[in-house]
Tab-separated table of C-alpha atoms and ligand atoms in Angstrom:
chain	number	residue	atom	x	y	z
S	1	UNK	CA	-23.838	-17.704	13.974
S	2	UNK	CA	-22.484	-16.117	17.434
S	3	UNK	CA	-25.261	-16.346	20.238
S	4	UNK	CA	-23.278	-14.282	22.493
S	5	UNK	CA	-19.832	-11.675	23.477
S	6	UNK	CA	-18.149	-14.767	25.356
S	7	UNK	CA	-18.615	-15.388	21.042
S	8	UNK	CA	-17.249	-12.671	19.617
S	9	UNK	CA	-14.614	-12.331	21.259
S	10	UNK	CA	-13.022	-15.988	21.774
S	11	UNK	CA	-13.383	-15.183	18.143
S	12	UNK	CA	-11.156	-12.985	18.038
S	13	UNK	CA	-8.559	-14.015	21.283
S	14	UNK	CA	-8.384	-17.067	18.233
S	15	UNK	CA	-7.485	-14.728	15.840
S	16	UNK	CA	-4.939	-12.852	17.538
S	17	UNK	CA	-3.155	-16.072	18.730
S	18	UNK	CA	-3.615	-17.822	14.981
S	19	UNK	CA	-0.992	-14.072	13.952
S	20	UNK	CA	0.590	-13.903	16.637
S	21	UNK	CA	2.263	-17.210	15.553
S	22	UNK	CA	2.252	-17.151	12.207
S	23	UNK	CA	5.323	-14.819	9.846
S	24	UNK	CA	3.351	-12.192	8.985
S	25	UNK	CA	5.575	-11.574	4.990
S	26	UNK	CA	1.975	-9.076	3.734
S	27	UNK	CA	3.593	-6.072	2.163
S	28	UNK	CA	-0.005	-4.446	2.592
S	29	UNK	CA	-0.137	-5.066	6.268
S	30	UNK	CA	1.672	-3.572	9.131
S	31	UNK	CA	1.306	-2.728	13.236
S	32	UNK	CA	-0.127	-0.070	14.281
S	33	UNK	CA	0.980	0.850	17.175
S	34	UNK	CA	-0.769	0.199	21.335
S	35	UNK	CA	-1.413	4.195	20.976
S	36	UNK	CA	-2.486	4.842	17.279
S	37	UNK	CA	-4.626	1.295	17.520
S	38	UNK	CA	-6.036	2.830	20.982
S	39	UNK	CA	-7.459	6.204	18.897
S	40	UNK	CA	-9.315	4.102	16.967
S	41	UNK	CA	-11.970	3.817	19.770
S	42	UNK	CA	-12.504	7.496	20.544
S	43	UNK	CA	-15.680	9.285	20.014
S	44	UNK	CA	-15.067	10.123	16.762
S	45	UNK	CA	-16.074	6.675	15.726
S	46	UNK	CA	-19.616	7.783	16.227
S	47	UNK	CA	-18.890	11.601	14.611
S	48	UNK	CA	-20.250	12.182	10.704
S	49	UNK	CA	-18.158	15.218	8.882
S	50	UNK	CA	-19.519	16.424	6.253
S	51	UNK	CA	-18.403	18.943	3.867
S	52	UNK	CA	-19.459	19.284	0.003
S	53	UNK	CA	-16.881	21.865	-1.696
S	54	UNK	CA	-13.199	22.674	-1.421
S	55	UNK	CA	-13.035	23.777	2.547
S	56	UNK	CA	-13.888	22.121	5.109
S	57	UNK	CA	-15.462	24.745	6.647
S	58	UNK	CA	-18.380	25.080	4.170
S	59	UNK	CA	-19.644	22.662	6.996
S	60	UNK	CA	-23.212	20.860	6.317
S	61	UNK	CA	-23.207	18.799	9.568
S	62	UNK	CA	-23.742	20.734	12.851
S	63	UNK	CA	-21.786	19.170	16.244
S	64	UNK	CA	-17.990	19.548	14.006
S	65	UNK	CA	-17.328	22.609	15.948
S	66	UNK	CA	-13.952	20.897	17.002
S	67	UNK	CA	-14.029	18.344	14.187
S	68	UNK	CA	-14.005	20.729	12.166
S	69	UNK	CA	-10.333	22.071	13.710
S	70	UNK	CA	-9.436	18.563	13.901
S	71	UNK	CA	-9.958	17.184	10.558
S	72	UNK	CA	-8.130	20.722	9.402
S	73	UNK	CA	-5.033	20.299	12.020
S	74	UNK	CA	-4.504	16.941	10.622
S	75	UNK	CA	-5.030	17.933	6.476
S	76	UNK	CA	-1.751	20.134	7.200
S	77	UNK	CA	0.298	17.676	9.030
S	78	UNK	CA	-0.227	15.370	5.803
S	79	UNK	CA	0.599	18.917	3.915
S	80	UNK	CA	3.765	18.152	5.610
S	81	UNK	CA	4.149	14.627	5.367
S	82	UNK	CA	3.410	14.852	1.414
S	83	UNK	CA	3.757	17.555	0.086
S	84	UNK	CA	1.230	19.452	-1.510
S	85	UNK	CA	-1.322	22.173	-1.871
S	86	UNK	CA	-4.163	20.623	-1.367
S	87	UNK	CA	-5.840	17.586	0.318
S	88	UNK	CA	-8.993	14.606	0.663
S	89	UNK	CA	-8.516	12.762	4.052
S	90	UNK	CA	-12.858	11.401	2.439
S	91	UNK	CA	-11.439	8.229	1.292
S	92	UNK	CA	-12.429	5.540	3.578
S	93	UNK	CA	-9.605	3.602	0.995
S	94	UNK	CA	-6.262	4.065	-1.350
S	95	UNK	CA	-9.087	2.107	-3.324
S	96	UNK	CA	-12.012	4.760	-3.307
S	97	UNK	CA	-9.182	7.655	-3.217
S	98	UNK	CA	-7.653	6.719	-6.568
S	99	UNK	CA	-11.896	5.914	-7.755
S	100	UNK	CA	-12.355	9.506	-6.883
S	101	UNK	CA	-9.317	10.345	-9.019
S	102	UNK	CA	-10.563	8.913	-11.823
S	103	UNK	CA	-14.622	9.190	-11.241
S	104	UNK	CA	-13.481	12.873	-11.067
S	105	UNK	CA	-11.091	13.954	-13.888
S	106	UNK	CA	-11.868	11.165	-16.852
S	107	UNK	CA	-14.304	12.711	-19.332
S	108	UNK	CA	-15.785	9.825	-21.882
S	109	UNK	CA	-14.114	8.232	-24.468
S	110	UNK	CA	-10.008	9.147	-22.045
S	111	UNK	CA	-7.449	6.554	-21.962
S	112	UNK	CA	-6.023	6.082	-18.867
S	113	UNK	CA	-1.937	3.520	-18.648
S	114	UNK	CA	-2.020	2.078	-15.373
S	115	UNK	CA	-0.389	-1.254	-14.741
S	116	UNK	CA	-1.525	-4.435	-14.912
S	117	UNK	CA	-2.288	-7.051	-12.884
S	118	UNK	CA	0.262	-9.800	-14.993
S	119	UNK	CA	2.770	-6.459	-13.132
S	120	UNK	CA	1.303	-6.241	-10.010
S	121	UNK	CA	-0.810	-3.255	-10.630
S	122	UNK	CA	-3.406	-2.824	-8.305
S	123	UNK	CA	-6.218	-2.740	-11.134
S	124	UNK	CA	-8.247	0.530	-9.923
S	125	UNK	CA	-9.203	1.502	-13.990
S	126	UNK	CA	-9.599	-1.835	-15.678
S	127	UNK	CA	-11.380	-3.445	-13.107
S	128	UNK	CA	-13.682	-0.350	-13.171
S	129	UNK	CA	-15.184	-1.424	-16.753
S	130	UNK	CA	-16.266	-4.205	-15.926
S	131	UNK	CA	-19.211	-2.325	-14.655
S	132	UNK	CA	-21.105	-1.975	-17.539
S	133	UNK	CA	-21.175	2.158	-18.247
S	134	UNK	CA	-17.296	2.617	-17.689
S	135	UNK	CA	-16.318	-0.120	-20.970
S	136	UNK	CA	-18.266	1.768	-23.292
S	137	UNK	CA	-16.602	5.253	-21.332
S	138	UNK	CA	-13.218	4.310	-20.030
S	139	UNK	CA	-10.287	3.490	-22.803
S	140	UNK	CA	-7.347	1.269	-20.746
S	141	UNK	CA	-3.727	0.856	-21.563
S	142	UNK	CA	-1.628	-0.891	-19.999
S	143	UNK	CA	2.339	0.527	-18.889
S	144	UNK	CA	5.359	-1.730	-20.467
S	145	UNK	CA	7.649	-2.639	-17.664
S	146	UNK	CA	11.650	-5.085	-18.047
S	147	UNK	CA	12.802	-6.776	-15.675
S	148	UNK	CA	9.801	-5.767	-13.258
S	149	UNK	CA	11.596	-2.117	-14.056
S	150	UNK	CA	8.938	1.023	-15.995
S	151	UNK	CA	10.189	0.861	-19.371
S	152	UNK	CA	10.354	4.477	-19.594
S	153	UNK	CA	10.899	4.907	-23.849
S	154	UNK	CA	8.169	1.833	-24.247
S	155	UNK	CA	5.554	3.673	-22.289
S	156	UNK	CA	6.869	7.568	-24.329
S	157	UNK	CA	5.790	5.311	-27.722
S	158	UNK	CA	3.325	4.222	-25.727
S	159	UNK	CA	1.758	7.764	-24.710
S	160	UNK	CA	2.973	9.091	-28.131
S	161	UNK	CA	0.463	6.697	-30.044
S	162	UNK	CA	-2.677	6.090	-27.321
S	163	UNK	CA	-2.089	9.600	-26.022
S	164	UNK	CA	-3.600	9.122	-22.166
S	165	UNK	CA	-5.231	11.998	-20.626
S	166	UNK	CA	-4.028	9.657	-17.340
S	167	UNK	CA	-0.986	7.981	-16.323
S	168	UNK	CA	-1.490	5.220	-12.877
S	169	UNK	CA	1.738	4.771	-11.446
S	170	UNK	CA	2.282	2.789	-8.599
S	171	UNK	CA	0.430	-0.640	-7.590
S	172	UNK	CA	1.303	-3.745	-5.495
S	173	UNK	CA	4.321	-4.595	-6.502
S	174	UNK	CA	6.805	-1.855	-6.725
S	175	UNK	CA	10.263	-2.655	-6.084
S	176	UNK	CA	12.161	0.143	-8.309
S	177	UNK	CA	11.295	3.502	-7.928
S	178	UNK	CA	9.347	5.035	-10.994
S	179	UNK	CA	10.382	7.129	-13.824
S	180	UNK	CA	8.219	10.826	-12.555
S	181	UNK	CA	11.284	12.952	-12.371
S	182	UNK	CA	12.059	11.821	-16.717
S	183	UNK	CA	8.075	11.137	-17.503
S	184	UNK	CA	7.227	14.948	-16.450
S	185	UNK	CA	8.390	16.559	-19.553
S	186	UNK	CA	6.787	14.089	-21.953
S	187	UNK	CA	3.329	15.163	-19.412
S	188	UNK	CA	3.701	18.771	-20.743
S	189	UNK	CA	4.400	18.459	-23.984
S	190	UNK	CA	1.727	16.013	-24.811
S	191	UNK	CA	-1.048	17.156	-21.918
S	192	UNK	CA	-0.719	13.606	-19.587
S	193	UNK	CA	-2.638	13.528	-16.197
S	194	UNK	CA	0.550	12.248	-14.103
S	195	UNK	CA	-0.917	10.738	-10.776
S	196	UNK	CA	0.582	7.870	-7.914
S	197	UNK	CA	-0.321	5.481	-6.389
S	198	UNK	CA	1.235	5.029	-3.419
S	199	UNK	CA	-1.273	3.456	-1.031
S	200	UNK	CA	1.963	0.952	-0.607
S	201	UNK	CA	5.038	3.184	-0.365
S	202	UNK	CA	3.188	5.324	1.552
S	203	UNK	CA	5.897	4.657	4.935
S	204	UNK	CA	8.848	4.526	2.126
S	205	UNK	CA	8.001	8.181	1.183
S	206	UNK	CA	6.921	9.289	4.355
S	207	UNK	CA	10.609	7.746	5.571
S	208	UNK	CA	12.013	9.894	2.933
S	209	UNK	CA	14.271	6.678	2.137
S	210	UNK	CA	11.956	7.057	-1.304
S	211	UNK	CA	11.422	9.895	-3.792
S	212	UNK	CA	8.832	11.837	-3.267
S	213	UNK	CA	6.434	11.173	-6.184
S	214	UNK	CA	5.029	14.829	-5.385
S	215	UNK	CA	8.266	17.374	-5.761
S	216	UNK	CA	9.212	15.033	-9.011
S	217	UNK	CA	6.551	16.435	-10.716
S	218	UNK	CA	3.619	13.473	-10.189
S	219	UNK	CA	0.393	16.156	-10.252
S	220	UNK	CA	-1.800	14.019	-7.910
S	221	UNK	CA	-0.584	10.784	-5.342
S	222	UNK	CA	-3.376	9.201	-3.820
S	223	UNK	CA	-3.104	6.056	-1.498
S	224	UNK	CA	-3.768	4.935	1.937
S	225	UNK	CA	-2.051	5.076	5.166
S	226	UNK	CA	-1.866	1.376	6.474
S	227	UNK	CA	0.694	-0.817	4.414
S	228	UNK	CA	3.945	0.166	5.119
S	229	UNK	CA	2.532	2.993	6.131
S	230	UNK	CA	1.947	2.016	10.166
S	231	UNK	CA	-0.785	3.934	10.693
S	232	UNK	CA	-5.361	3.397	10.754
S	233	UNK	CA	-6.744	1.795	7.428
S	234	UNK	CA	-8.093	4.392	5.093
S	235	UNK	CA	-7.027	6.427	1.630
S	236	UNK	CA	-5.711	9.789	0.666
S	237	UNK	CA	-5.399	11.730	-1.467
S	238	UNK	CA	-2.921	14.859	-1.977
S	239	UNK	CA	-2.817	17.295	-5.540
S	240	UNK	CA	-1.016	20.998	-6.683
S	241	UNK	CA	-3.609	21.891	-8.448
S	242	UNK	CA	-7.056	23.253	-7.448
S	243	UNK	CA	-9.245	22.354	-10.362
S	244	UNK	CA	-7.700	18.464	-9.647
S	245	UNK	CA	-8.039	18.352	-5.769
S	246	UNK	CA	-11.607	20.281	-6.649
S	247	UNK	CA	-13.009	18.000	-8.790
S	248	UNK	CA	-12.262	14.788	-7.061
S	249	UNK	CA	-13.947	16.026	-4.058
S	250	UNK	CA	-16.868	16.345	-6.567
S	251	UNK	CA	-16.948	13.459	-7.860
S	252	UNK	CA	-16.306	11.666	-3.830
S	253	UNK	CA	-19.205	13.844	-2.195
S	254	UNK	CA	-21.494	13.231	-2.711
S	255	UNK	CA	-20.931	10.267	-5.492
S	256	UNK	CA	-19.083	7.415	-3.201
S	257	UNK	CA	-19.043	8.974	0.051
S	258	UNK	CA	-22.357	11.413	1.509
S	259	UNK	CA	-21.026	12.504	5.372
S	260	UNK	CA	-18.132	10.472	5.809
S	261	UNK	CA	-15.989	8.198	8.571
S	262	UNK	CA	-13.882	10.183	11.407
S	263	UNK	CA	-12.743	7.804	13.261
S	264	UNK	CA	-9.100	7.089	11.670
S	265	UNK	CA	-8.607	10.388	11.773
S	266	UNK	CA	-6.189	11.481	15.529
S	267	UNK	CA	-5.023	7.876	14.783
S	268	UNK	CA	-3.406	8.889	11.827
S	269	UNK	CA	-2.880	12.170	12.695
S	270	UNK	CA	-1.178	10.240	15.938
S	271	UNK	CA	1.085	8.154	13.881
S	272	UNK	CA	2.735	11.429	11.431
S	273	UNK	CA	3.851	12.538	14.145
S	274	UNK	CA	5.214	9.310	15.357
S	275	UNK	CA	6.881	8.968	10.943
S	276	UNK	CA	7.986	12.667	11.597
S	277	UNK	CA	9.957	10.662	14.735
S	278	UNK	CA	10.996	7.326	13.800
S	279	UNK	CA	10.102	7.405	10.206
S	280	UNK	CA	13.787	7.308	8.739
S	281	UNK	CA	14.778	4.681	10.493
S	282	UNK	CA	12.119	2.604	10.055
S	283	UNK	CA	11.581	3.677	6.513
S	284	UNK	CA	15.372	2.361	6.236
S	285	UNK	CA	15.511	-0.601	8.219
S	286	UNK	CA	12.754	-1.124	5.549
S	287	UNK	CA	14.425	-1.811	2.773
S	288	UNK	CA	17.998	-3.780	4.515
S	289	UNK	CA	15.809	-6.007	5.725
S	290	UNK	CA	13.584	-6.723	2.694
S	291	UNK	CA	17.580	-6.124	0.601
S	292	UNK	CA	19.122	-8.587	2.752
S	293	UNK	CA	16.356	-10.940	2.184
S	294	UNK	CA	16.230	-10.873	-1.179
S	295	UNK	CA	19.830	-11.505	-1.917
S	296	UNK	CA	19.855	-14.698	0.651
S	297	UNK	CA	16.888	-16.470	-0.936
S	298	UNK	CA	19.101	-15.620	-4.522
S	299	UNK	CA	22.413	-17.568	-2.643
S	300	UNK	CA	20.332	-20.391	-1.763
S	301	UNK	CA	18.872	-20.454	-5.561
S	302	UNK	CA	15.790	-18.704	-6.002
S	303	UNK	CA	14.883	-16.963	-9.221
S	304	UNK	CA	14.766	-13.287	-7.083
S	305	UNK	CA	13.169	-10.997	-9.829
S	306	UNK	CA	14.803	-7.885	-10.426
S	307	UNK	CA	18.502	-6.890	-11.592
S	308	UNK	CA	20.757	-8.325	-8.843
S	309	UNK	CA	22.731	-4.908	-9.259
S	310	UNK	CA	20.742	-2.912	-7.225
S	311	UNK	CA	20.480	-5.444	-4.309
S	312	UNK	CA	16.797	-7.030	-6.785
S	313	UNK	CA	14.792	-4.337	-4.708
S	314	UNK	CA	14.902	-0.441	-3.401
S	315	UNK	CA	11.151	-0.772	-1.035
S	316	UNK	CA	9.735	-3.042	1.187
S	317	UNK	CA	8.292	-5.657	-0.701
S	318	UNK	CA	10.742	-8.210	-2.595
S	319	UNK	CA	9.334	-10.992	-5.785
S	320	UNK	CA	10.822	-14.462	-6.063
S	321	UNK	CA	9.412	-16.541	-9.385
S	322	UNK	CA	8.644	-20.259	-8.270
S	323	UNK	CA	7.930	-21.441	-10.538
S	324	UNK	CA	10.764	-24.702	-11.319
S	325	UNK	CA	9.385	-26.094	-8.437
S	326	UNK	CA	5.757	-27.309	-9.093
S	327	UNK	CA	4.549	-25.658	-6.714
S	328	UNK	CA	0.526	-27.823	-6.773
S	329	UNK	CA	-2.193	-25.654	-6.355
S	330	UNK	CA	-1.314	-22.195	-4.608
S	331	UNK	CA	1.746	-20.729	-2.688
S	332	UNK	CA	0.785	-18.623	-0.616
S	333	UNK	CA	-1.771	-21.656	1.071
S	334	UNK	CA	0.801	-23.257	0.754
S	335	UNK	CA	3.258	-21.401	3.281
S	336	UNK	CA	0.264	-21.120	5.466
S	337	UNK	CA	0.425	-24.303	6.182
S	338	UNK	CA	3.561	-23.895	7.355
S	339	UNK	CA	2.203	-20.047	9.620
S	340	UNK	CA	3.992	-18.296	6.500
S	341	UNK	CA	2.318	-15.549	5.166
S	342	UNK	CA	2.931	-13.535	1.730
S	343	UNK	CA	1.062	-12.900	-1.641
S	344	UNK	CA	1.036	-15.023	-4.899
S	345	UNK	CA	0.164	-14.204	-8.357
S	346	UNK	CA	-0.291	-16.885	-10.936
S	347	UNK	CA	-2.487	-15.959	-13.565
S	348	UNK	CA	0.137	-14.621	-15.478
S	349	UNK	CA	3.250	-17.598	-17.594
S	350	UNK	CA	4.886	-17.015	-14.081
S	351	UNK	CA	4.095	-17.732	-10.737
S	352	UNK	CA	5.578	-15.874	-8.047
S	353	UNK	CA	5.531	-14.866	-4.347
S	354	UNK	CA	5.547	-11.215	-3.692
S	355	UNK	CA	7.398	-11.057	0.152
S	356	UNK	CA	6.850	-7.654	2.842
S	357	UNK	CA	9.462	-6.557	5.665
S	358	UNK	CA	7.302	-3.794	6.702
S	359	UNK	CA	5.650	-5.696	9.857
S	360	UNK	CA	8.988	-7.703	11.017
S	361	UNK	CA	10.469	-4.711	9.958
S	362	UNK	CA	7.855	-2.893	13.440
S	363	UNK	CA	8.107	-5.881	15.358
S	364	UNK	CA	11.641	-5.896	15.729
S	365	UNK	CA	13.615	-8.188	13.149
S	366	UNK	CA	17.187	-7.083	11.669
S	367	UNK	CA	18.916	-8.240	8.513
S	368	UNK	CA	20.428	-11.421	10.208
S	369	UNK	CA	16.747	-12.259	10.915
S	370	UNK	CA	16.143	-12.473	6.959
S	371	UNK	CA	19.041	-15.613	7.221
S	372	UNK	CA	16.370	-17.458	8.827
S	373	UNK	CA	13.751	-16.485	7.431
S	374	UNK	CA	14.981	-17.203	3.683
S	375	UNK	CA	16.149	-21.074	5.201
S	376	UNK	CA	12.314	-21.691	6.013
S	377	UNK	CA	11.131	-20.723	1.902
S	378	UNK	CA	13.230	-22.751	0.937
S	379	UNK	CA	11.972	-26.233	3.690
S	380	UNK	CA	8.424	-25.359	2.186
S	381	UNK	CA	9.316	-25.165	-1.132
S	382	UNK	CA	12.282	-26.508	-2.313
S	383	UNK	CA	13.410	-28.775	-0.144
S	384	UNK	CA	9.224	-29.864	0.169
S	385	UNK	CA	9.427	-30.375	3.889
S	386	UNK	CA	6.479	-31.494	5.824
S	387	UNK	CA	4.959	-28.222	6.691
S	388	UNK	CA	3.756	-29.084	9.997
S	389	UNK	CA	7.244	-29.788	11.766
S	390	UNK	CA	8.303	-26.611	9.608
S	391	UNK	CA	5.423	-24.985	11.130
S	392	UNK	CA	6.986	-26.439	14.432
S	393	UNK	CA	10.242	-24.093	13.810
S	394	UNK	CA	8.039	-21.098	12.845
S	395	UNK	CA	6.216	-19.996	15.068
S	396	UNK	CA	9.365	-20.536	17.554
S	397	UNK	CA	11.044	-17.757	15.307
S	398	UNK	CA	7.201	-15.688	14.542
S	399	UNK	CA	7.051	-15.616	18.814
S	400	UNK	CA	10.007	-13.976	19.077
S	401	UNK	CA	9.108	-10.653	17.006
S	402	UNK	CA	6.439	-9.210	19.360
S	403	UNK	CA	8.343	-5.962	19.812
S	404	UNK	CA	6.742	-2.934	18.538
S	405	UNK	CA	9.492	-0.365	17.564
S	406	UNK	CA	9.333	3.024	15.356
S	407	UNK	CA	7.005	4.261	17.641
S	408	UNK	CA	6.319	6.693	20.854
N	1	DSN	N1	-4.052	-4.450	-3.416
N	1	DSN	C1	-3.877	-5.483	-1.831
N	1	DSN	C2	-2.391	-6.045	-2.196
N	1	DSN	O1	-1.663	-5.145	-2.663
N	1	DSN	O2	-2.435	-6.558	-1.282
N	1	DSN	C3	-4.388	-4.883	-0.680
N	1	DSN	O3	-5.418	-3.732	-1.157
C-alpha cells in the first residue's frame, strides 16, 4: 500500500525508466506529443458534460457555457477528419463505443457477423454473450478469412445464409484493407448495417494512407484515438445516418454513461490539428516501417503472415507465425525478458506475435532501423540467445528513440 506521495512518485518513475528502456512494438499503443499530453491535466478533468439527446446544446448540467462550445468545436474537428454527419464522443474507450453501437442498434434475436478472436478480432459481441441475457438475445457468427484477408465471397455466402442485421469489419490485427466498398451492394440488397471498428487503424485513416470506411460505404464507424492515432485514450463514433446515431446515443446515455467525462477533449482536439498537418507523413512512415520489418523478418526465416506480393502488410502492424520455433510459454513474456514489448496469440492452432510500428515511428525510427529490430527477434526466438545479454543490446538501441516527431 502506498504511504506517501514519494511512494507514488517513485513507482511512477520506475515505470517510466522501465518503459523508456524497452522497445515498444505494441500495435495498440502510441506516444502523444508533450502538448497533447499536457492538456490532460486541465480543468476539464474535474468537470462534467451532460446531454441526453442528439443535440449537445440540449444541456442537463450547469457550468457548461464554454464546455458546450468546446464540445461542438471538437465534434466539428472529428467530423472534418473522419467524415460523417454525426458524431458521439462520450464513450471513454473504443470498446465502449462499440458496445453503444451494438446495444443501441440491435433488436433481440438479431445476428451479428464480427471478426473472431482467432483472427485477431476485438472480441466485442462474442464476449458480450457471456452476460446471461445477451447469450439469449444476440447471435454471433464469425467472418471468414483467407491468408489474413477477409474472404469476400465467403462472407457474401455467409450473409445470404445467416441473414445478419449487422456486419462489423475491423479488429486488432488488420494487416490488409477490408472490402467495405465491395460489400456495400450486398449490404443494401440484404438490409445489413455495415459497421467499421477503426480502433486500430484510426491514425492510418486520419493520415490518408488507408481508405476511409465511412466514405466507402460503412454506415457507422467507431474506434479509439490512441492506437495508430497518437492522441489521448478515448472512444468515438461517427455516422451519416441520424437514426443510428440517435439510437446509439440512447444506449450510451443514460445506460453506459450519464454525465460524461471531458478531460481528454482538449487533447483530442490538439491531436487532430497535429494530424491534419503531419498525419500523412507520420502514417506513410508507419506503413513503410511495417513493410520493412516484415520483409527483414521474412529474410531471416520467419513465417510472416500475409501475401508477400503485397509486402505482408498495408497497416501499422504485422503478424508472424512462430509456431515452428517451439517457444516455451507465452512469446510476449519471453520477448519482454529481452525488453521487447509486443503482443501474442496462441489460443488457436498457431502461435503468433503481433508487432506494431506506431510508437517507434513516432519516436523517430525509419526503415533502416527495422533491420536491427528484426535481428533482435531472431536472437530471442530463433537463436535462443541469452535473454539478459540481448536485453542489454535492446536497451542501448531503444534509448536512441527518445524524440517525438510529426508534431508541432
Ligand atoms: N484490443 C487490445 C489490443 O489490440 O491490443 C487493446 O485494446
